[in-house]
């Protein structure tokens, strides 16, 4: 999508300071060597979202794949993400086909469904390591993306928000630590200026809307560029 096309149909996105122009994003990512890109995870990377007038209805994962593909002939990608899976379930059904694809980079979102309920941090760390380590050992660059701060957005009932915030804060710390220990890159959207802004969430009060995905994509570009 060209800058003109974006501005013509999605004026709010084109003027949003927290978003990025598609052509500029592609150019900023041009230096990355990746030719085979895999996406793993749950509903976040599967692209579950709510539409929003003025913003392009595309997930951040699709935006990233599009940006990479636009500057490198022969680029191939696969999105294996399935909504509502835990880390263990993601590993069980997605790790083998991801390794078979032989990616040189992978984008992963995992743990959100675990964190909706109380969890053992050590167990979650182990599960993330079991998912991410084989990908890193295969030679792929591991990219993990954090989750926005839903618990502090005002969209979660007050009697649940505090404990939920603690769990998702822990998830982000663990994910960042595991990723960095494997030589990967963790995109910290959990502390983004809009992370707890209700305007980036869909009507289901769980997932991002089209603006949320556009904002997350911009954060990914900033981290990788």
mmCIF file with all atom_site columns, C-alpha atoms in Angstrom:
data_model
loop_
_atom_site.group_PDB
_atom_site.id
_atom_site.type_symbol
_atom_site.label_atom_id
_atom_site.label_alt_id
_atom_site.label_comp_id
_atom_site.label_asym_id
_atom_site.label_entity_id
_atom_site.label_seq_id
_atom_site.pdbx_PDB_ins_code
_atom_site.Cartn_x
_atom_site.Cartn_y
_atom_site.Cartn_z
_atom_site.occupancy
_atom_site.B_iso_or_equiv
_atom_site.pdbx_formal_charge
_atom_site.auth_seq_id
_atom_site.auth_comp_id
_atom_site.auth_asym_id
_atom_site.auth_atom_id
_atom_site.pdbx_PDB_model_num
ATOM 1   C CA . UNK A 1 1   ? 0.000   0.000   0.000  1.00 0.00 ? 1   UNK A CA 1
ATOM 2   C CA . UNK A 1 2   ? 1.410   3.359   -1.024 1.00 0.00 ? 2   UNK A CA 1
ATOM 3   C CA . UNK A 1 3   ? 1.455   6.482   1.102  1.00 0.00 ? 3   UNK A CA 1
ATOM 4   C CA . UNK A 1 4   ? -1.149  8.035   -1.177 1.00 0.00 ? 4   UNK A CA 1
ATOM 5   C CA . UNK A 1 5   ? -3.465  5.049   -0.812 1.00 0.00 ? 5   UNK A CA 1
ATOM 6   C CA . UNK A 1 6   ? -3.073  5.134   2.960  1.00 0.00 ? 6   UNK A CA 1
ATOM 7   C CA . UNK A 1 7   ? -3.834  8.835   3.210  1.00 0.00 ? 7   UNK A CA 1
ATOM 8   C CA . UNK A 1 8   ? -6.755  8.502   0.799  1.00 0.00 ? 8   UNK A CA 1
ATOM 9   C CA . UNK A 1 9   ? -8.702  5.949   2.829  1.00 0.00 ? 9   UNK A CA 1
ATOM 10  C CA . UNK A 1 10  ? -7.209  5.965   6.291  1.00 0.00 ? 10  UNK A CA 1
ATOM 11  C CA . UNK A 1 11  ? -6.638  9.582   7.170  1.00 0.00 ? 11  UNK A CA 1
ATOM 12  C CA . UNK A 1 12  ? -6.517  9.066   10.933 1.00 0.00 ? 12  UNK A CA 1
ATOM 13  C CA . UNK A 1 13  ? -3.764  6.493   10.635 1.00 0.00 ? 13  UNK A CA 1
ATOM 14  C CA . UNK A 1 14  ? -1.833  8.685   8.202  1.00 0.00 ? 14  UNK A CA 1
ATOM 15  C CA . UNK A 1 15  ? -1.769  11.535  10.729 1.00 0.00 ? 15  UNK A CA 1
ATOM 16  C CA . UNK A 1 16  ? -1.393  9.460   13.906 1.00 0.00 ? 16  UNK A CA 1
ATOM 17  C CA . UNK A 1 17  ? 2.039   10.205  15.456 1.00 0.00 ? 17  UNK A CA 1
ATOM 18  C CA . UNK A 1 18  ? 2.137   6.697   16.937 1.00 0.00 ? 18  UNK A CA 1
ATOM 19  C CA . UNK A 1 19  ? 1.812   5.013   13.524 1.00 0.00 ? 19  UNK A CA 1
ATOM 20  C CA . UNK A 1 20  ? 4.262   4.631   10.674 1.00 0.00 ? 20  UNK A CA 1
ATOM 21  C CA . UNK A 1 21  ? 3.951   5.154   6.941  1.00 0.00 ? 21  UNK A CA 1
ATOM 22  C CA . UNK A 1 22  ? 4.019   1.764   5.144  1.00 0.00 ? 22  UNK A CA 1
ATOM 23  C CA . UNK A 1 23  ? 6.639   2.800   2.603  1.00 0.00 ? 23  UNK A CA 1
ATOM 24  C CA . UNK A 1 24  ? 8.839   4.323   5.294  1.00 0.00 ? 24  UNK A CA 1
ATOM 25  C CA . UNK A 1 25  ? 8.471   1.157   7.381  1.00 0.00 ? 25  UNK A CA 1
ATOM 26  C CA . UNK A 1 26  ? 9.532   -1.048  4.475  1.00 0.00 ? 26  UNK A CA 1
ATOM 27  C CA . UNK A 1 27  ? 12.554  1.137   3.810  1.00 0.00 ? 27  UNK A CA 1
ATOM 28  C CA . UNK A 1 28  ? 13.596  1.132   7.477  1.00 0.00 ? 28  UNK A CA 1
ATOM 29  C CA . UNK A 1 29  ? 13.459  -2.684  7.527  1.00 0.00 ? 29  UNK A CA 1
ATOM 30  C CA . UNK A 1 30  ? 15.252  -3.090  4.217  1.00 0.00 ? 30  UNK A CA 1
ATOM 31  C CA . UNK A 1 31  ? 18.594  -3.884  5.884  1.00 0.00 ? 31  UNK A CA 1
ATOM 32  C CA . UNK A 1 32  ? 17.290  -6.977  7.662  1.00 0.00 ? 32  UNK A CA 1
ATOM 33  C CA . UNK A 1 33  ? 18.593  -10.142 5.929  1.00 0.00 ? 33  UNK A CA 1
ATOM 34  C CA . UNK A 1 34  ? 15.478  -12.251 6.415  1.00 0.00 ? 34  UNK A CA 1
ATOM 35  C CA . UNK A 1 35  ? 14.035  -14.179 3.472  1.00 0.00 ? 35  UNK A CA 1
ATOM 36  C CA . UNK A 1 36  ? 11.933  -16.756 5.330  1.00 0.00 ? 36  UNK A CA 1
ATOM 37  C CA . UNK A 1 37  ? 9.699   -15.442 8.089  1.00 0.00 ? 37  UNK A CA 1
ATOM 38  C CA . UNK A 1 38  ? 7.414   -17.422 10.416 1.00 0.00 ? 38  UNK A CA 1
ATOM 39  C CA . UNK A 1 39  ? 4.739   -16.123 12.778 1.00 0.00 ? 39  UNK A CA 1
ATOM 40  C CA . UNK A 1 40  ? 3.718   -18.193 15.817 1.00 0.00 ? 40  UNK A CA 1
ATOM 41  C CA . UNK A 1 41  ? 1.426   -17.627 18.755 1.00 0.00 ? 41  UNK A CA 1
ATOM 42  C CA . UNK A 1 42  ? -2.134  -17.001 19.820 1.00 0.00 ? 42  UNK A CA 1
ATOM 43  C CA . UNK A 1 43  ? -4.863  -14.531 18.831 1.00 0.00 ? 43  UNK A CA 1
ATOM 44  C CA . UNK A 1 44  ? -2.451  -11.583 19.011 1.00 0.00 ? 44  UNK A CA 1
ATOM 45  C CA . UNK A 1 45  ? -0.283  -12.771 16.132 1.00 0.00 ? 45  UNK A CA 1
ATOM 46  C CA . UNK A 1 46  ? -3.223  -14.529 14.456 1.00 0.00 ? 46  UNK A CA 1
ATOM 47  C CA . UNK A 1 47  ? -4.597  -11.033 13.970 1.00 0.00 ? 47  UNK A CA 1
ATOM 48  C CA . UNK A 1 48  ? -7.822  -11.036 16.005 1.00 0.00 ? 48  UNK A CA 1
ATOM 49  C CA . UNK A 1 49  ? -8.870  -7.388  16.169 1.00 0.00 ? 49  UNK A CA 1
ATOM 50  C CA . UNK A 1 50  ? -11.692 -4.910  15.875 1.00 0.00 ? 50  UNK A CA 1
ATOM 51  C CA . UNK A 1 51  ? -12.065 -2.532  12.911 1.00 0.00 ? 51  UNK A CA 1
ATOM 52  C CA . UNK A 1 52  ? -11.828 1.217   13.445 1.00 0.00 ? 52  UNK A CA 1
ATOM 53  C CA . UNK A 1 53  ? -12.788 3.968   11.038 1.00 0.00 ? 53  UNK A CA 1
ATOM 54  C CA . UNK A 1 54  ? -9.798  5.855   9.710  1.00 0.00 ? 54  UNK A CA 1
ATOM 55  C CA . UNK A 1 55  ? -7.361  2.972   10.198 1.00 0.00 ? 55  UNK A CA 1
ATOM 56  C CA . UNK A 1 56  ? -6.384  0.195   7.856  1.00 0.00 ? 56  UNK A CA 1
ATOM 57  C CA . UNK A 1 57  ? -7.902  -3.099  9.010  1.00 0.00 ? 57  UNK A CA 1
ATOM 58  C CA . UNK A 1 58  ? -4.701  -5.162  9.051  1.00 0.00 ? 58  UNK A CA 1
ATOM 59  C CA . UNK A 1 59  ? -2.896  -6.950  11.845 1.00 0.00 ? 59  UNK A CA 1
ATOM 60  C CA . UNK A 1 60  ? 0.607   -5.967  12.898 1.00 0.00 ? 60  UNK A CA 1
ATOM 61  C CA . UNK A 1 61  ? 1.895   -9.385  11.789 1.00 0.00 ? 61  UNK A CA 1
ATOM 62  C CA . UNK A 1 62  ? 0.435   -8.938  8.312  1.00 0.00 ? 62  UNK A CA 1
ATOM 63  C CA . UNK A 1 63  ? 1.803   -5.402  8.149  1.00 0.00 ? 63  UNK A CA 1
ATOM 64  C CA . UNK A 1 64  ? 5.272   -6.647  9.070  1.00 0.00 ? 64  UNK A CA 1
ATOM 65  C CA . UNK A 1 65  ? 5.219   -9.453  6.508  1.00 0.00 ? 65  UNK A CA 1
ATOM 66  C CA . UNK A 1 66  ? 4.001   -7.022  3.861  1.00 0.00 ? 66  UNK A CA 1
ATOM 67  C CA . UNK A 1 67  ? 6.771   -4.536  4.669  1.00 0.00 ? 67  UNK A CA 1
ATOM 68  C CA . UNK A 1 68  ? 9.454   -7.208  4.493  1.00 0.00 ? 68  UNK A CA 1
ATOM 69  C CA . UNK A 1 69  ? 8.100   -8.755  1.299  1.00 0.00 ? 69  UNK A CA 1
ATOM 70  C CA . UNK A 1 70  ? 7.984   -5.422  -0.509 1.00 0.00 ? 70  UNK A CA 1
ATOM 71  C CA . UNK A 1 71  ? 11.771  -5.018  -0.559 1.00 0.00 ? 71  UNK A CA 1
ATOM 72  C CA . UNK A 1 72  ? 13.097  -8.550  -1.029 1.00 0.00 ? 72  UNK A CA 1
ATOM 73  C CA . UNK A 1 73  ? 12.348  -10.765 -4.058 1.00 0.00 ? 73  UNK A CA 1
ATOM 74  C CA . UNK A 1 74  ? 11.718  -14.395 -3.228 1.00 0.00 ? 74  UNK A CA 1
ATOM 75  C CA . UNK A 1 75  ? 10.568  -13.648 0.317  1.00 0.00 ? 75  UNK A CA 1
ATOM 76  C CA . UNK A 1 76  ? 8.381   -16.363 1.873  1.00 0.00 ? 76  UNK A CA 1
ATOM 77  C CA . UNK A 1 77  ? 6.358   -16.366 5.070  1.00 0.00 ? 77  UNK A CA 1
ATOM 78  C CA . UNK A 1 78  ? 3.946   -18.507 7.042  1.00 0.00 ? 78  UNK A CA 1
ATOM 79  C CA . UNK A 1 79  ? 1.577   -17.585 9.877  1.00 0.00 ? 79  UNK A CA 1
ATOM 80  C CA . UNK A 1 80  ? 0.915   -20.558 12.138 1.00 0.00 ? 80  UNK A CA 1
ATOM 81  C CA . UNK A 1 81  ? -0.731  -18.623 14.976 1.00 0.00 ? 81  UNK A CA 1
ATOM 82  C CA . UNK A 1 82  ? -4.024  -19.930 16.388 1.00 0.00 ? 82  UNK A CA 1
ATOM 83  C CA . UNK A 1 83  ? -6.231  -17.914 18.753 1.00 0.00 ? 83  UNK A CA 1
ATOM 84  C CA . UNK A 1 84  ? -6.624  -18.727 22.440 1.00 0.00 ? 84  UNK A CA 1
ATOM 85  C CA . UNK A 1 85  ? -3.730  -21.180 22.859 1.00 0.00 ? 85  UNK A CA 1
ATOM 86  C CA . UNK A 1 86  ? -1.452  -21.361 25.896 1.00 0.00 ? 86  UNK A CA 1
ATOM 87  C CA . UNK A 1 87  ? 2.334   -21.484 25.549 1.00 0.00 ? 87  UNK A CA 1
ATOM 88  C CA . UNK A 1 88  ? 2.364   -25.273 25.875 1.00 0.00 ? 88  UNK A CA 1
ATOM 89  C CA . UNK A 1 89  ? -0.340  -25.621 23.211 1.00 0.00 ? 89  UNK A CA 1
ATOM 90  C CA . UNK A 1 90  ? 1.518   -23.291 20.858 1.00 0.00 ? 90  UNK A CA 1
ATOM 91  C CA . UNK A 1 91  ? 4.627   -25.428 21.223 1.00 0.00 ? 91  UNK A CA 1
ATOM 92  C CA . UNK A 1 92  ? 2.657   -28.633 20.694 1.00 0.00 ? 92  UNK A CA 1
ATOM 93  C CA . UNK A 1 93  ? 0.993   -27.627 17.432 1.00 0.00 ? 93  UNK A CA 1
ATOM 94  C CA . UNK A 1 94  ? 3.204   -24.908 15.921 1.00 0.00 ? 94  UNK A CA 1
ATOM 95  C CA . UNK A 1 95  ? 6.848   -25.612 16.765 1.00 0.00 ? 95  UNK A CA 1
ATOM 96  C CA . UNK A 1 96  ? 7.329   -28.603 14.481 1.00 0.00 ? 96  UNK A CA 1
ATOM 97  C CA . UNK A 1 97  ? 5.818   -26.990 11.364 1.00 0.00 ? 97  UNK A CA 1
ATOM 98  C CA . UNK A 1 98  ? 7.720   -23.789 12.107 1.00 0.00 ? 98  UNK A CA 1
ATOM 99  C CA . UNK A 1 99  ? 11.030  -25.648 12.213 1.00 0.00 ? 99  UNK A CA 1
ATOM 100 C CA . UNK A 1 100 ? 10.086  -27.539 9.052  1.00 0.00 ? 100 UNK A CA 1
ATOM 101 C CA . UNK A 1 101 ? 9.593   -24.202 7.291  1.00 0.00 ? 101 UNK A CA 1
ATOM 102 C CA . UNK A 1 102 ? 13.232  -23.373 8.201  1.00 0.00 ? 102 UNK A CA 1
ATOM 103 C CA . UNK A 1 103 ? 12.725  -19.659 8.897  1.00 0.00 ? 103 UNK A CA 1
ATOM 104 C CA . UNK A 1 104 ? 15.572  -17.236 9.381  1.00 0.00 ? 104 UNK A CA 1
ATOM 105 C CA . UNK A 1 105 ? 13.356  -15.122 11.648 1.00 0.00 ? 105 UNK A CA 1
ATOM 106 C CA . UNK A 1 106 ? 10.261  -15.822 13.750 1.00 0.00 ? 106 UNK A CA 1
ATOM 107 C CA . UNK A 1 107 ? 7.766   -13.476 15.393 1.00 0.00 ? 107 UNK A CA 1
ATOM 108 C CA . UNK A 1 108 ? 6.101   -14.940 18.484 1.00 0.00 ? 108 UNK A CA 1
ATOM 109 C CA . UNK A 1 109 ? 3.386   -13.836 20.878 1.00 0.00 ? 109 UNK A CA 1
ATOM 110 C CA . UNK A 1 110 ? 2.786   -16.354 23.665 1.00 0.00 ? 110 UNK A CA 1
ATOM 111 C CA . UNK A 1 111 ? 1.629   -16.398 27.255 1.00 0.00 ? 111 UNK A CA 1
ATOM 112 C CA . UNK A 1 112 ? -1.331  -14.046 27.204 1.00 0.00 ? 112 UNK A CA 1
ATOM 113 C CA . UNK A 1 113 ? -3.815  -16.859 27.686 1.00 0.00 ? 113 UNK A CA 1
ATOM 114 C CA . UNK A 1 114 ? -1.704  -18.276 30.512 1.00 0.00 ? 114 UNK A CA 1
ATOM 115 C CA . UNK A 1 115 ? -1.670  -14.878 32.239 1.00 0.00 ? 115 UNK A CA 1
ATOM 116 C CA . UNK A 1 116 ? -5.438  -14.485 32.313 1.00 0.00 ? 116 UNK A CA 1
ATOM 117 C CA . UNK A 1 117 ? -5.247  -16.897 35.239 1.00 0.00 ? 117 UNK A CA 1
ATOM 118 C CA . UNK A 1 118 ? -2.754  -17.228 38.116 1.00 0.00 ? 118 UNK A CA 1
ATOM 119 C CA . UNK A 1 119 ? 0.420   -18.988 36.953 1.00 0.00 ? 119 UNK A CA 1
ATOM 120 C CA . UNK A 1 120 ? 3.723   -20.259 38.318 1.00 0.00 ? 120 UNK A CA 1
ATOM 121 C CA . UNK A 1 121 ? 6.399   -17.891 36.927 1.00 0.00 ? 121 UNK A CA 1
ATOM 122 C CA . UNK A 1 122 ? 9.068   -20.598 36.888 1.00 0.00 ? 122 UNK A CA 1
ATOM 123 C CA . UNK A 1 123 ? 6.791   -22.979 35.004 1.00 0.00 ? 123 UNK A CA 1
ATOM 124 C CA . UNK A 1 124 ? 5.860   -20.303 32.482 1.00 0.00 ? 124 UNK A CA 1
ATOM 125 C CA . UNK A 1 125 ? 9.527   -19.451 31.956 1.00 0.00 ? 125 UNK A CA 1
ATOM 126 C CA . UNK A 1 126 ? 10.269  -23.113 31.278 1.00 0.00 ? 126 UNK A CA 1
ATOM 127 C CA . UNK A 1 127 ? 7.410   -23.353 28.795 1.00 0.00 ? 127 UNK A CA 1
ATOM 128 C CA . UNK A 1 128 ? 8.625   -20.261 26.943 1.00 0.00 ? 128 UNK A CA 1
ATOM 129 C CA . UNK A 1 129 ? 12.161  -21.637 26.832 1.00 0.00 ? 129 UNK A CA 1
ATOM 130 C CA . UNK A 1 130 ? 10.885  -24.937 25.428 1.00 0.00 ? 130 UNK A CA 1
ATOM 131 C CA . UNK A 1 131 ? 9.070   -23.009 22.691 1.00 0.00 ? 131 UNK A CA 1
ATOM 132 C CA . UNK A 1 132 ? 11.692  -20.409 21.812 1.00 0.00 ? 132 UNK A CA 1
ATOM 133 C CA . UNK A 1 133 ? 15.014  -22.229 22.347 1.00 0.00 ? 133 UNK A CA 1
ATOM 134 C CA . UNK A 1 134 ? 14.598  -24.710 19.456 1.00 0.00 ? 134 UNK A CA 1
ATOM 135 C CA . UNK A 1 135 ? 13.785  -21.807 17.137 1.00 0.00 ? 135 UNK A CA 1
ATOM 136 C CA . UNK A 1 136 ? 16.907  -19.922 18.191 1.00 0.00 ? 136 UNK A CA 1
ATOM 137 C CA . UNK A 1 137 ? 19.016  -23.089 17.984 1.00 0.00 ? 137 UNK A CA 1
ATOM 138 C CA . UNK A 1 138 ? 17.823  -23.600 14.408 1.00 0.00 ? 138 UNK A CA 1
ATOM 139 C CA . UNK A 1 139 ? 19.507  -20.323 13.507 1.00 0.00 ? 139 UNK A CA 1
ATOM 140 C CA . UNK A 1 140 ? 16.369  -18.177 13.370 1.00 0.00 ? 140 UNK A CA 1
ATOM 141 C CA . UNK A 1 141 ? 16.292  -14.720 14.898 1.00 0.00 ? 141 UNK A CA 1
ATOM 142 C CA . UNK A 1 142 ? 13.628  -14.843 17.609 1.00 0.00 ? 142 UNK A CA 1
ATOM 143 C CA . UNK A 1 143 ? 11.395  -11.784 17.906 1.00 0.00 ? 143 UNK A CA 1
ATOM 144 C CA . UNK A 1 144 ? 8.832   -11.636 20.697 1.00 0.00 ? 144 UNK A CA 1
ATOM 145 C CA . UNK A 1 145 ? 6.219   -8.956  21.029 1.00 0.00 ? 145 UNK A CA 1
ATOM 146 C CA . UNK A 1 146 ? 4.821   -7.806  24.349 1.00 0.00 ? 146 UNK A CA 1
ATOM 147 C CA . UNK A 1 147 ? 1.173   -7.271  25.159 1.00 0.00 ? 147 UNK A CA 1
ATOM 148 C CA . UNK A 1 148 ? -0.442  -3.904  25.718 1.00 0.00 ? 148 UNK A CA 1
ATOM 149 C CA . UNK A 1 149 ? -1.371  -3.063  29.320 1.00 0.00 ? 149 UNK A CA 1
ATOM 150 C CA . UNK A 1 150 ? -5.045  -4.005  29.241 1.00 0.00 ? 150 UNK A CA 1
ATOM 151 C CA . UNK A 1 151 ? -5.294  -4.322  33.033 1.00 0.00 ? 151 UNK A CA 1
ATOM 152 C CA . UNK A 1 152 ? -4.575  -0.599  33.502 1.00 0.00 ? 152 UNK A CA 1
ATOM 153 C CA . UNK A 1 153 ? -6.790  0.599   30.646 1.00 0.00 ? 153 UNK A CA 1
ATOM 154 C CA . UNK A 1 154 ? -9.966  0.988   32.734 1.00 0.00 ? 154 UNK A CA 1
ATOM 155 C CA . UNK A 1 155 ? -11.626 -1.752  30.658 1.00 0.00 ? 155 UNK A CA 1
ATOM 156 C CA . UNK A 1 156 ? -11.068 -4.454  33.290 1.00 0.00 ? 156 UNK A CA 1
ATOM 157 C CA . UNK A 1 157 ? -13.287 -4.604  36.414 1.00 0.00 ? 157 UNK A CA 1
ATOM 158 C CA . UNK A 1 158 ? -11.524 -2.900  39.303 1.00 0.00 ? 158 UNK A CA 1
ATOM 159 C CA . UNK A 1 159 ? -11.687 -5.983  41.520 1.00 0.00 ? 159 UNK A CA 1
ATOM 160 C CA . UNK A 1 160 ? -9.661  -7.925  38.918 1.00 0.00 ? 160 UNK A CA 1
ATOM 161 C CA . UNK A 1 161 ? -7.357  -5.260  37.527 1.00 0.00 ? 161 UNK A CA 1
ATOM 162 C CA . UNK A 1 162 ? -4.600  -5.187  40.140 1.00 0.00 ? 162 UNK A CA 1
ATOM 163 C CA . UNK A 1 163 ? -3.856  -8.906  40.150 1.00 0.00 ? 163 UNK A CA 1
ATOM 164 C CA . UNK A 1 164 ? -4.204  -9.062  36.378 1.00 0.00 ? 164 UNK A CA 1
ATOM 165 C CA . UNK A 1 165 ? -1.693  -6.223  35.993 1.00 0.00 ? 165 UNK A CA 1
ATOM 166 C CA . UNK A 1 166 ? 0.804   -8.072  38.185 1.00 0.00 ? 166 UNK A CA 1
ATOM 167 C CA . UNK A 1 167 ? 0.462   -11.238 36.110 1.00 0.00 ? 167 UNK A CA 1
ATOM 168 C CA . UNK A 1 168 ? 0.905   -9.473  32.771 1.00 0.00 ? 168 UNK A CA 1
ATOM 169 C CA . UNK A 1 169 ? 3.834   -7.441  34.104 1.00 0.00 ? 169 UNK A CA 1
ATOM 170 C CA . UNK A 1 170 ? 5.474   -10.723 35.117 1.00 0.00 ? 170 UNK A CA 1
ATOM 171 C CA . UNK A 1 171 ? 4.738   -12.255 31.707 1.00 0.00 ? 171 UNK A CA 1
ATOM 172 C CA . UNK A 1 172 ? 6.441   -9.343  29.977 1.00 0.00 ? 172 UNK A CA 1
ATOM 173 C CA . UNK A 1 173 ? 9.524   -9.537  32.204 1.00 0.00 ? 173 UNK A CA 1
ATOM 174 C CA . UNK A 1 174 ? 9.857   -13.275 31.733 1.00 0.00 ? 174 UNK A CA 1
ATOM 175 C CA . UNK A 1 175 ? 9.355   -13.093 27.967 1.00 0.00 ? 175 UNK A CA 1
ATOM 176 C CA . UNK A 1 176 ? 11.917  -10.313 27.598 1.00 0.00 ? 176 UNK A CA 1
ATOM 177 C CA . UNK A 1 177 ? 14.450  -12.188 29.707 1.00 0.00 ? 177 UNK A CA 1
ATOM 178 C CA . UNK A 1 178 ? 14.047  -15.497 27.885 1.00 0.00 ? 178 UNK A CA 1
ATOM 179 C CA . UNK A 1 179 ? 14.201  -13.782 24.496 1.00 0.00 ? 179 UNK A CA 1
ATOM 180 C CA . UNK A 1 180 ? 17.312  -11.793 25.309 1.00 0.00 ? 180 UNK A CA 1
ATOM 181 C CA . UNK A 1 181 ? 19.056  -14.845 26.782 1.00 0.00 ? 181 UNK A CA 1
ATOM 182 C CA . UNK A 1 182 ? 18.538  -16.550 23.422 1.00 0.00 ? 182 UNK A CA 1
ATOM 183 C CA . UNK A 1 183 ? 20.002  -13.615 21.531 1.00 0.00 ? 183 UNK A CA 1
ATOM 184 C CA . UNK A 1 184 ? 16.611  -12.494 20.265 1.00 0.00 ? 184 UNK A CA 1
ATOM 185 C CA . UNK A 1 185 ? 14.747  -9.190  20.293 1.00 0.00 ? 185 UNK A CA 1
ATOM 186 C CA . UNK A 1 186 ? 11.789  -8.426  22.561 1.00 0.00 ? 186 UNK A CA 1
ATOM 187 C CA . UNK A 1 187 ? 9.527   -5.633  21.318 1.00 0.00 ? 187 UNK A CA 1
ATOM 188 C CA . UNK A 1 188 ? 8.332   -3.837  24.438 1.00 0.00 ? 188 UNK A CA 1
ATOM 189 C CA . UNK A 1 189 ? 4.801   -2.742  23.639 1.00 0.00 ? 189 UNK A CA 1
ATOM 190 C CA . UNK A 1 190 ? 3.792   -3.379  27.256 1.00 0.00 ? 190 UNK A CA 1
ATOM 191 C CA . UNK A 1 191 ? 5.280   -0.001  28.244 1.00 0.00 ? 191 UNK A CA 1
ATOM 192 C CA . UNK A 1 192 ? 4.234   1.885   25.103 1.00 0.00 ? 192 UNK A CA 1
ATOM 193 C CA . UNK A 1 193 ? 2.764   5.379   25.783 1.00 0.00 ? 193 UNK A CA 1
ATOM 194 C CA . UNK A 1 194 ? -0.616  4.134   24.518 1.00 0.00 ? 194 UNK A CA 1
ATOM 195 C CA . UNK A 1 195 ? -0.416  0.710   26.156 1.00 0.00 ? 195 UNK A CA 1
ATOM 196 C CA . UNK A 1 196 ? -3.170  1.471   28.691 1.00 0.00 ? 196 UNK A CA 1
ATOM 197 C CA . UNK A 1 197 ? -5.157  3.798   26.405 1.00 0.00 ? 197 UNK A CA 1
ATOM 198 C CA . UNK A 1 198 ? -8.679  2.470   25.879 1.00 0.00 ? 198 UNK A CA 1
ATOM 199 C CA . UNK A 1 199 ? -8.702  3.844   22.316 1.00 0.00 ? 199 UNK A CA 1
ATOM 200 C CA . UNK A 1 200 ? -6.458  1.038   21.040 1.00 0.00 ? 200 UNK A CA 1
ATOM 201 C CA . UNK A 1 201 ? -8.704  -1.815  22.207 1.00 0.00 ? 201 UNK A CA 1
ATOM 202 C CA . UNK A 1 202 ? -11.483 -3.621  20.377 1.00 0.00 ? 202 UNK A CA 1
ATOM 203 C CA . UNK A 1 203 ? -15.049 -3.787  21.617 1.00 0.00 ? 203 UNK A CA 1
ATOM 204 C CA . UNK A 1 204 ? -14.379 -7.210  23.144 1.00 0.00 ? 204 UNK A CA 1
ATOM 205 C CA . UNK A 1 205 ? -12.165 -5.391  25.691 1.00 0.00 ? 205 UNK A CA 1
ATOM 206 C CA . UNK A 1 206 ? -9.416  -7.959  25.199 1.00 0.00 ? 206 UNK A CA 1
ATOM 207 C CA . UNK A 1 207 ? -7.845  -7.571  21.788 1.00 0.00 ? 207 UNK A CA 1
ATOM 208 C CA . UNK A 1 208 ? -6.496  -4.562  19.984 1.00 0.00 ? 208 UNK A CA 1
ATOM 209 C CA . UNK A 1 209 ? -8.447  -2.677  17.368 1.00 0.00 ? 209 UNK A CA 1
ATOM 210 C CA . UNK A 1 210 ? -7.078  -1.552  14.006 1.00 0.00 ? 210 UNK A CA 1
ATOM 211 C CA . UNK A 1 211 ? -5.338  1.381   15.672 1.00 0.00 ? 211 UNK A CA 1
ATOM 212 C CA . UNK A 1 212 ? -3.804  -0.914  18.251 1.00 0.00 ? 212 UNK A CA 1
ATOM 213 C CA . UNK A 1 213 ? -2.350  -3.096  15.509 1.00 0.00 ? 213 UNK A CA 1
ATOM 214 C CA . UNK A 1 214 ? -1.069  -0.069  13.607 1.00 0.00 ? 214 UNK A CA 1
ATOM 215 C CA . UNK A 1 215 ? 0.583   1.230   16.789 1.00 0.00 ? 215 UNK A CA 1
ATOM 216 C CA . UNK A 1 216 ? 2.120   -2.168  17.559 1.00 0.00 ? 216 UNK A CA 1
ATOM 217 C CA . UNK A 1 217 ? 3.496   -2.380  14.023 1.00 0.00 ? 217 UNK A CA 1
ATOM 218 C CA . UNK A 1 218 ? 5.144   1.008   14.397 1.00 0.00 ? 218 UNK A CA 1
ATOM 219 C CA . UNK A 1 219 ? 6.724   -0.154  17.672 1.00 0.00 ? 219 UNK A CA 1
ATOM 220 C CA . UNK A 1 220 ? 8.043   -3.269  15.956 1.00 0.00 ? 220 UNK A CA 1
ATOM 221 C CA . UNK A 1 221 ? 9.562   -1.187  13.154 1.00 0.00 ? 221 UNK A CA 1
ATOM 222 C CA . UNK A 1 222 ? 11.227  1.108   15.688 1.00 0.00 ? 222 UNK A CA 1
ATOM 223 C CA . UNK A 1 223 ? 12.700  -1.866  17.543 1.00 0.00 ? 223 UNK A CA 1
ATOM 224 C CA . UNK A 1 224 ? 13.986  -3.602  14.421 1.00 0.00 ? 224 UNK A CA 1
ATOM 225 C CA . UNK A 1 225 ? 15.205  -0.540  12.557 1.00 0.00 ? 225 UNK A CA 1
#
